[in-house]
Amino acid sequence: MAEPDYLEGDCEELIKPKKLLNPVKGSRNHQDLHRELMMNQKSWSWTSKKMRRNRRTPLSL
């Protein structure tokens, strides 16, 4: 296979590729929602651990 000749020099006319941004991840609403979900997950994890620990302790009457 032949090598492309545009690799040899620096051509100003060529359009250089840019990495495309993900519009969902770049969205402020998406970032806020993700942050809120992560905070809720952490608090739910903490609450469920606390509930499990309380179930194991015997009730004192």
C-alpha atoms as one frame of an Amber mdcrd trajectory, in Angstrom:
protein
   0.000   0.000   0.000   1.341   3.430  -0.892   2.127   5.930   1.842   0.090
   9.144   1.735   2.123  12.135   0.561   0.505  14.588   2.990   2.531  13.124
   5.861   5.786  14.482   4.431   5.295  18.193   5.030   3.429  20.662   7.161
   0.586  21.833   4.958  -1.331  24.845   6.219  -4.252  24.082   3.882  -5.053
  20.768   5.554  -7.693  20.749   8.248  -6.300  19.151  11.366  -8.659  16.757
  13.182  -9.971  17.699  16.601 -11.398  15.407  19.217 -15.164  15.794  19.372
 -16.707  16.693  22.703 -19.486  14.545  24.063 -22.488  16.922  24.266 -24.063
  14.919  27.090 -21.000  15.038  29.327 -20.354  18.671  28.443 -23.866  19.640
  29.481 -24.153  21.500  32.781 -27.449  19.732  33.533 -25.811  16.333  33.062
 -22.932  17.264  35.370 -25.345  18.477  38.074 -27.464  15.339  37.794 -24.383
  13.096  37.983 -23.110  14.962  41.059 -26.503  14.629  42.774 -26.727  10.911
  41.976 -23.252  10.283  43.374 -24.092  12.149  46.602 -27.338  10.186  46.982
 -25.524   6.912  46.381 -22.988   7.729  49.102 -25.668   8.710  51.612 -27.758
   5.621  50.784 -24.710   3.407  51.248 -24.004   4.985  54.631 -27.667   4.648
  55.697 -27.913   1.010  54.658 -24.700   0.144  56.547 -26.084   1.830  59.647
 -29.371  -0.085  59.337 -27.565  -3.416  58.923 -25.418  -2.721  61.978 -28.491
  -1.854  64.076 -30.218  -5.096  63.078 -27.321  -7.135  64.434 -27.306  -5.545
  67.887 -29.688  -7.149  70.394 -32.519  -5.026  71.691 -32.305  -4.184  75.368
 -35.651  -4.181  77.169
